PDB file of C-alpha atoms in Angstrom:
ATOM      1  CA  ILE A   1     -23.276 -21.734 -29.537  1.00 82.00           C
ATOM      2  CA  GLY A   2     -26.854 -21.799 -29.942  1.00 81.00           C
ATOM      3  CA  ARG A   3     -27.993 -21.497 -26.068  1.00 86.00           C
ATOM      4  CA  TYR A   4     -25.434 -18.535 -25.521  1.00 83.00           C
ATOM      5  CA  LEU A   5     -26.976 -16.771 -28.645  1.00 81.00           C
ATOM      6  CA  LYS A   6     -30.580 -17.090 -27.266  1.00 83.00           C
ATOM      7  CA  MET A   7     -29.143 -15.862 -24.193  1.00 86.00           C
ATOM      8  CA  LEU A   8     -27.706 -12.719 -25.638  1.00 85.00           C
ATOM      9  CA  ASP A   9     -31.328 -12.335 -27.382  1.00 86.00           C
ATOM     10  CA  SER A  10     -33.045 -12.673 -24.415  1.00 88.00           C
ATOM     11  CA  LYS A  11     -31.094  -9.900 -22.687  1.00 88.00           C
ATOM     12  CA  GLY A  12     -31.510  -7.591 -25.352  1.00 89.00           C
ATOM     13  CA  PHE A  13     -27.778  -7.618 -26.436  1.00 87.00           C
ATOM     14  CA  THR A  14     -28.382  -9.155 -29.828  1.00 88.00           C
ATOM     15  CA  ILE A  15     -31.295  -9.393 -32.655  1.00 88.00           C
ATOM     16  CA  GLN A  16     -31.808 -11.567 -35.595  1.00 83.00           C
ATOM     17  CA  LYS A  17     -32.061  -9.341 -38.825  1.00 81.00           C
ATOM     18  CA  SER A  18     -33.132 -11.180 -42.020  1.00 75.00           C
ATOM     19  CA  ASN A  19     -30.119 -12.065 -43.806  1.00 73.00           C
ATOM     20  CA  GLN A  20     -27.792 -10.625 -42.022  1.00 71.00           C
ATOM     21  CA  GLY A  21     -27.885 -12.840 -39.001  1.00 82.00           C
ATOM     22  CA  ARG A  22     -27.647 -11.666 -35.276  1.00 85.00           C
ATOM     23  CA  ILE A  23     -26.228  -8.281 -34.837  1.00 87.00           C
ATOM     24  CA  LEU A  24     -25.585  -6.441 -31.651  1.00 88.00           C
ATOM     25  CA  THR A  25     -27.850  -4.034 -30.190  1.00 90.00           C
ATOM     26  CA  GLU A  26     -26.929  -0.306 -28.725  1.00 91.00           C
ATOM     27  CA  GLY A  27     -27.345  -2.278 -25.212  1.00 90.00           C
ATOM     28  CA  GLY A  28     -25.298  -4.782 -26.781  1.00 87.00           C
ATOM     29  CA  ILE A  29     -22.387  -2.476 -27.912  1.00 89.00           C
ATOM     30  CA  GLN A  30     -22.232  -1.150 -24.349  1.00 90.00           C
ATOM     31  CA  TRP A  31     -22.320  -4.523 -22.753  1.00 87.00           C
ATOM     32  CA  LEU A  32     -19.222  -5.571 -25.132  1.00 86.00           C
ATOM     33  CA  SER A  33     -17.442  -2.167 -24.491  1.00 88.00           C
ATOM     34  CA  LYS A  34     -17.693  -2.844 -20.666  1.00 86.00           C
ATOM     35  CA  LEU A  35     -16.623  -6.368 -20.867  1.00 85.00           C
ATOM     36  CA  GLU A  36     -13.676  -5.458 -22.974  1.00 85.00           C
ATOM     37  CA  ASP A  37     -12.792  -2.808 -20.431  1.00 83.00           C
ATOM     38  CA  SER A  38     -12.819  -5.367 -17.518  1.00 83.00           C
ATOM     39  CA  LEU A  39     -10.474  -7.864 -19.379  1.00 82.00           C
ATOM     40  CA  ALA A  40      -8.043  -5.434 -20.188  1.00 79.00           C
ATOM     41  CA  ARG A  41      -8.208  -4.078 -16.613  1.00 76.00           C
ATOM     42  CA  ALA A  42      -7.829  -7.559 -15.285  1.00 77.00           C
ATOM     43  CA  GLU A  43      -4.856  -8.023 -17.574  1.00 78.00           C
ATOM     44  CA  VAL A  44      -3.425  -4.541 -16.141  1.00 69.00           C
ATOM     45  CA  GLN A  45      -3.913  -5.837 -12.808  1.00 67.00           C
ATOM     46  CA  SER A  46      -2.048  -9.405 -13.186  1.00 70.00           C
ATOM     47  CA  GLN A  47       0.714  -7.448 -14.752  1.00 69.00           C
ATOM     48  CA  SER A  48       0.973  -4.962 -11.617  1.00 61.00           C
ATOM     49  CA  ALA A  49       0.849  -7.920  -9.195  1.00 62.00           C
ATOM     50  CA  GLN A  50       3.733  -9.668 -10.974  1.00 65.00           C
ATOM     51  CA  ALA A  51       5.331  -6.106 -10.719  1.00 64.00           C
ATOM     52  CA  PHE A  52       4.928  -5.606  -7.156  1.00 60.00           C
ATOM     53  CA  LYS A  53       6.219  -9.041  -6.275  1.00 63.00           C
ATOM     54  CA  ILE A  54       9.684  -9.143  -4.920  1.00 60.00           C
ATOM     55  CA  ASP A  55      12.070 -12.097  -4.883  1.00 63.00           C
ATOM     56  CA  LYS A  56      15.392 -10.150  -4.097  1.00 71.00           C
ATOM     57  CA  TYR A  57      16.500  -8.530  -0.864  1.00 71.00           C
ATOM     58  CA  SER A  58      17.542  -5.828  -2.898  1.00 77.00           C
ATOM     59  CA  ASP A  59      14.233  -5.195  -4.231  1.00 83.00           C
ATOM     60  CA  LEU A  60      13.270  -3.834  -0.573  1.00 84.00           C
ATOM     61  CA  ILE A  61      15.270  -0.680  -1.402  1.00 88.00           C
ATOM     62  CA  ASP A  62      13.459   0.122  -4.520  1.00 90.00           C
ATOM     63  CA  LEU A  63      10.026  -0.641  -2.484  1.00 90.00           C
ATOM     64  CA  MET A  64      11.179   1.494   0.559  1.00 91.00           C
ATOM     65  CA  LYS A  65      12.008   4.339  -2.223  1.00 94.00           C
ATOM     66  CA  ALA A  66       8.412   3.867  -3.760  1.00 93.00           C
ATOM     67  CA  ARG A  67       6.791   3.960  -0.247  1.00 94.00           C
ATOM     68  CA  ARG A  68       8.761   7.148   0.765  1.00 96.00           C
ATOM     69  CA  ALA A  69       7.467   8.984  -2.337  1.00 96.00           C
ATOM     70  CA  ILE A  70       3.755   7.825  -1.749  1.00 96.00           C
ATOM     71  CA  GLU A  71       3.590   8.491   1.957  1.00 96.00           C
ATOM     72  CA  ILE A  72       4.987  11.897   2.061  1.00 97.00           C
ATOM     73  CA  GLU A  73       2.091  12.933  -0.045  1.00 97.00           C
ATOM     74  CA  THR A  74      -0.594  10.748   1.857  1.00 97.00           C
ATOM     75  CA  VAL A  75       0.476  12.311   5.187  1.00 97.00           C
ATOM     76  CA  ARG A  76       0.272  15.745   3.466  1.00 97.00           C
ATOM     77  CA  LEU A  77      -3.454  14.961   2.482  1.00 97.00           C
ATOM     78  CA  ALA A  78      -4.056  13.291   6.026  1.00 97.00           C
ATOM     79  CA  ALA A  79      -3.392  16.728   7.752  1.00 97.00           C
ATOM     80  CA  LEU A  80      -5.777  18.483   5.262  1.00 97.00           C
ATOM     81  CA  ASN A  81      -8.492  16.003   4.918  1.00 96.00           C
ATOM     82  CA  ALA A  82      -8.560  13.601   8.126  1.00 96.00           C
ATOM     83  CA  SER A  83     -11.635  13.477  10.382  1.00 95.00           C
ATOM     84  CA  GLU A  84     -11.163  14.244  14.251  1.00 95.00           C
ATOM     85  CA  ASP A  85     -12.169  10.586  14.749  1.00 95.00           C
ATOM     86  CA  GLU A  86      -9.595   9.343  12.390  1.00 95.00           C
ATOM     87  CA  ILE A  87      -7.045  11.348  14.152  1.00 95.00           C
ATOM     88  CA  ARG A  88      -8.079   9.834  17.464  1.00 94.00           C
ATOM     89  CA  GLN A  89      -7.761   6.354  15.797  1.00 93.00           C
ATOM     90  CA  LEU A  90      -4.092   7.482  14.772  1.00 94.00           C
ATOM     91  CA  ARG A  91      -3.268   8.441  18.343  1.00 93.00           C
ATOM     92  CA  LYS A  92      -4.232   5.002  19.839  1.00 91.00           C
ATOM     93  CA  THR A  93      -1.734   3.044  17.360  1.00 89.00           C
ATOM     94  CA  ILE A  94       0.881   5.585  19.026  1.00 89.00           C
ATOM     95  CA  ASN A  95      -0.204   4.270  22.407  1.00 89.00           C
ATOM     96  CA  ILE A  96      -0.230   0.712  21.383  1.00 89.00           C
ATOM     97  CA  TYR A  97       3.239   0.978  19.658  1.00 87.00           C
ATOM     98  CA  TYR A  98       4.823   2.503  22.767  1.00 85.00           C
ATOM     99  CA  ARG A  99       3.478  -0.687  24.791  1.00 87.00           C
ATOM    100  CA  TYR A 100       5.332  -2.689  22.360  1.00 83.00           C
ATOM    101  CA  ILE A 101       8.837  -0.978  22.783  1.00 79.00           C
ATOM    102  CA  ALA A 102       9.080  -1.307  26.574  1.00 72.00           C
ATOM    103  CA  PRO A 103       8.943  -5.047  26.566  1.00 67.00           C
ATOM    104  CA  LYS A 104      11.022  -5.259  23.318  1.00 71.00           C
ATOM    105  CA  LYS A 105       7.995  -7.180  21.474  1.00 73.00           C
ATOM    106  CA  ASP A 106       7.846  -7.069  17.663  1.00 72.00           C
ATOM    107  CA  PHE A 107       6.545  -3.602  16.857  1.00 78.00           C
ATOM    108  CA  VAL A 108       5.909  -4.286  12.919  1.00 76.00           C
ATOM    109  CA  GLU A 109       2.251  -4.840  13.286  1.00 81.00           C
ATOM    110  CA  PRO A 110       1.511  -1.409  14.960  1.00 82.00           C
ATOM    111  CA  ALA A 111       4.189   0.302  13.058  1.00 86.00           C
ATOM    112  CA  LEU A 112       2.415  -0.660   9.781  1.00 88.00           C
ATOM    113  CA  ASP A 113      -0.958   0.068  11.314  1.00 90.00           C
ATOM    114  CA  PHE A 114       0.288   3.784  11.874  1.00 93.00           C
ATOM    115  CA  HIS A 115       1.108   4.124   8.201  1.00 94.00           C
ATOM    116  CA  SER A 116      -1.869   2.203   7.112  1.00 93.00           C
ATOM    117  CA  ILE A 117      -4.162   4.500   8.953  1.00 94.00           C
ATOM    118  CA  ILE A 118      -2.552   7.462   7.461  1.00 96.00           C
ATOM    119  CA  ALA A 119      -3.063   6.261   4.116  1.00 95.00           C
ATOM    120  CA  ASP A 120      -6.823   5.797   5.059  1.00 95.00           C
ATOM    121  CA  MET A 121      -7.078   9.357   6.393  1.00 96.00           C
ATOM    122  CA  SER A 122      -5.307  10.594   3.184  1.00 96.00           C
ATOM    123  CA  HIS A 123      -9.070   9.881   1.272  1.00 96.00           C
ATOM    124  CA  ASN A 124      -7.173   8.541  -1.409  1.00 96.00           C
ATOM    125  CA  ARG A 125      -8.136   5.135  -2.460  1.00 93.00           C
ATOM    126  CA  PHE A 126      -5.270   4.960  -4.992  1.00 93.00           C
ATOM    127  CA  MET A 127      -2.746   5.723  -2.749  1.00 94.00           C
ATOM    128  CA  LYS A 128      -3.983   3.717   0.050  1.00 93.00           C
ATOM    129  CA  ALA A 129      -4.347   0.441  -2.499  1.00 91.00           C
ATOM    130  CA  ILE A 130      -0.670   0.868  -3.723  1.00 91.00           C
ATOM    131  CA  LEU A 131       0.727   1.325  -0.235  1.00 92.00           C
ATOM    132  CA  GLU A 132      -1.251  -1.838   0.888  1.00 90.00           C
ATOM    133  CA  MET A 133       0.558  -3.973  -1.694  1.00 89.00           C
ATOM    134  CA  LEU A 134       3.807  -2.515  -0.884  1.00 90.00           C
ATOM    135  CA  PHE A 135       3.147  -3.317   2.783  1.00 89.00           C
ATOM    136  CA  PHE A 136       2.224  -6.695   1.982  1.00 86.00           C
ATOM    137  CA  GLU A 137       5.484  -7.524  -0.067  1.00 85.00           C
ATOM    138  CA  GLU A 138       7.568  -5.847   2.354  1.00 83.00           C
ATOM    139  CA  LYS A 139       6.163  -7.769   5.143  1.00 82.00           C
ATOM    140  CA  ARG A 140       6.391 -11.121   3.318  1.00 80.00           C
ATOM    141  CA  MET A 141      10.253 -10.517   2.462  1.00 78.00           C
ATOM    142  CA  GLU A 142      11.103  -9.164   6.012  1.00 73.00           C
ATOM    143  CA  ASP A 143       9.501 -12.315   7.794  1.00 71.00           C
ATOM    144  CA  ASN A 144      12.040 -14.577   6.016  1.00 68.00           C
ATOM    145  CA  MET A 145      14.756 -12.564   7.498  1.00 65.00           C
ATOM    146  CA  GLU A 146      16.257 -13.695  10.993  1.00 62.00           C
ATOM    147  CA  GLN A 147      17.861 -10.170  12.008  1.00 64.00           C
ATOM    148  CA  LEU A 148      16.379  -7.039  10.652  1.00 67.00           C
ATOM    149  CA  GLU A 149      17.993  -3.795  11.236  1.00 66.00           C
ATOM    150  CA  THR A 150      14.765  -1.626  11.368  1.00 73.00           C
ATOM    151  CA  ARG A 151      13.460  -3.827  14.498  1.00 72.00           C
ATOM    152  CA  GLU A 152      16.546  -2.238  15.926  1.00 76.00           C
ATOM    153  CA  ARG A 153      15.358   1.289  15.907  1.00 82.00           C
ATOM    154  CA  GLY A 154      11.921   1.014  17.418  1.00 82.00           C
ATOM    155  CA  ASN A 155      12.650   3.550  20.141  1.00 85.00           C
ATOM    156  CA  THR A 156      13.572   6.093  17.440  1.00 90.00           C
ATOM    157  CA  TYR A 157      10.687   5.389  15.137  1.00 90.00           C
ATOM    158  CA  VAL A 158       7.738   5.469  17.874  1.00 90.00           C
ATOM    159  CA  ILE A 159       9.005   8.888  18.627  1.00 93.00           C
ATOM    160  CA  GLU A 160       8.780  10.113  14.997  1.00 95.00           C
ATOM    161  CA  HIS A 161       5.277   8.628  14.642  1.00 94.00           C
ATOM    162  CA  ASP A 162       4.312  10.719  17.749  1.00 94.00           C
ATOM    163  CA  ASP A 163       5.834  13.751  16.051  1.00 96.00           C
ATOM    164  CA  ILE A 164       4.096  13.190  12.687  1.00 97.00           C
ATOM    165  CA  THR A 165       0.923  12.512  14.468  1.00 96.00           C
ATOM    166  CA  ARG A 166       1.124  16.034  16.526  1.00 96.00           C
ATOM    167  CA  ALA A 167       1.784  17.542  13.183  1.00 97.00           C
ATOM    168  CA  ILE A 168      -1.538  16.166  11.787  1.00 97.00           C
ATOM    169  CA  GLU A 169      -3.279  17.185  14.891  1.00 96.00           C
ATOM    170  CA  ASP A 170      -2.188  20.746  13.997  1.00 97.00           C
ATOM    171  CA  ARG A 171      -3.381  20.327  10.370  1.00 97.00           C
ATOM    172  CA  ASP A 172       0.261  21.462   9.484  1.00 98.00           C
ATOM    173  CA  ALA A 173       0.524  19.492   6.339  1.00 97.00           C
ATOM    174  CA  ASP A 174       4.092  21.057   5.259  1.00 97.00           C
ATOM    175  CA  LEU A 175       5.578  19.906   8.571  1.00 98.00           C
ATOM    176  CA  ALA A 176       3.819  16.745   8.714  1.00 97.00           C
ATOM    177  CA  ALA A 177       5.296  15.828   5.083  1.00 97.00           C
ATOM    178  CA  ARG A 178       8.886  17.205   6.367  1.00 98.00           C
ATOM    179  CA  LEU A 179       8.642  14.621   9.264  1.00 98.00           C
ATOM    180  CA  MET A 180       7.390  11.685   7.137  1.00 97.00           C
ATOM    181  CA  ALA A 181      10.234  12.357   4.633  1.00 97.00           C
ATOM    182  CA  LYS A 182      12.901  12.206   7.485  1.00 97.00           C
ATOM    183  CA  HIS A 183      11.294   9.318   9.054  1.00 96.00           C
ATOM    184  CA  MET A 184      11.407   7.513   5.585  1.00 96.00           C
ATOM    185  CA  ASP A 185      14.850   8.493   5.126  1.00 96.00           C
ATOM    186  CA  GLY A 186      15.872   6.699   8.333  1.00 93.00           C
ATOM    187  CA  ILE A 187      13.940   3.416   7.105  1.00 91.00           C
ATOM    188  CA  LEU A 188      15.588   3.245   3.936  1.00 92.00           C
ATOM    189  CA  GLU A 189      18.879   3.825   5.569  1.00 92.00           C
ATOM    190  CA  ALA A 190      18.301   1.111   7.783  1.00 88.00           C
ATOM    191  CA  VAL A 191      16.894  -1.138   4.918  1.00 86.00           C
ATOM    192  CA  GLU A 192      19.971  -0.414   2.638  1.00 88.00           C
ATOM    193  CA  TYR A 193      22.422  -1.134   5.484  1.00 85.00           C
ATOM    194  CA  GLN A 194      20.486  -4.355   6.033  1.00 82.00           C
ATOM    195  CA  VAL A 195      20.856  -5.417   2.337  1.00 80.00           C
ATOM    196  CA  LYS A 196      24.365  -4.605   2.078  1.00 81.00           C
ATOM    197  CA  LYS A 197      25.048  -6.650   5.136  1.00 76.00           C
ATOM    198  CA  MET A 198      23.294  -9.551   3.873  1.00 73.00           C
ATOM    199  CA  GLU A 199      24.996  -9.160   0.412  1.00 71.00           C
ATOM    200  CA  LYS A 200      28.340  -9.270   2.172  1.00 71.00           C
ATOM    201  CA  SER A 201      27.525 -12.595   4.232  1.00 68.00           C
ATOM    202  CA  THR A 202      25.952 -14.362   1.001  1.00 62.00           C
ATOM    203  CA  PRO A 203      28.690 -16.355  -0.799  1.00 56.00           C
ATOM    204  CA  ASN A 204      28.883 -15.737  -4.434  1.00 52.00           C
TER     205      ASN A 204
END
């Protein structure tokens, strides 16, 4: 305890004041406030991480509904804020996606890359961070599924990605948002179908 007190003294966070013992300096008060903020933030982040973790297949439905709400806004912002270089990068993911569809390769990675790049293009780091957590949990859950309805709809999804990209290239934020809403509705419908199918096949 003595060593810690001397360390606080040396950093100017505390001083000895006659019969009051050590008291916090102005710098010490600011340091303590930052420390309390850091601890509070760590606690909130820990609770959020637990909230994002999904253990039931039915949680995928709520996850996709959250994704839908956020992605409609990120694509609107992307159409308004994206640089030309970012848009070219997005177009590259479409080309990669098409190359996965023809030989019927698993297209999950390029599909999620598309949505992740749009989140980057929105230039809103909070939406990007939330989506990355949702992507992680979604992929973790889907990796445990032998059959996945969304994997049967790649031909449709890649065309929808292409249409969304064109809207972004044209800087048409409203059209991009409408197309993303339609795209996410289709994914949500596939997930709901998948979950209901799995629930019926699972014995009570």
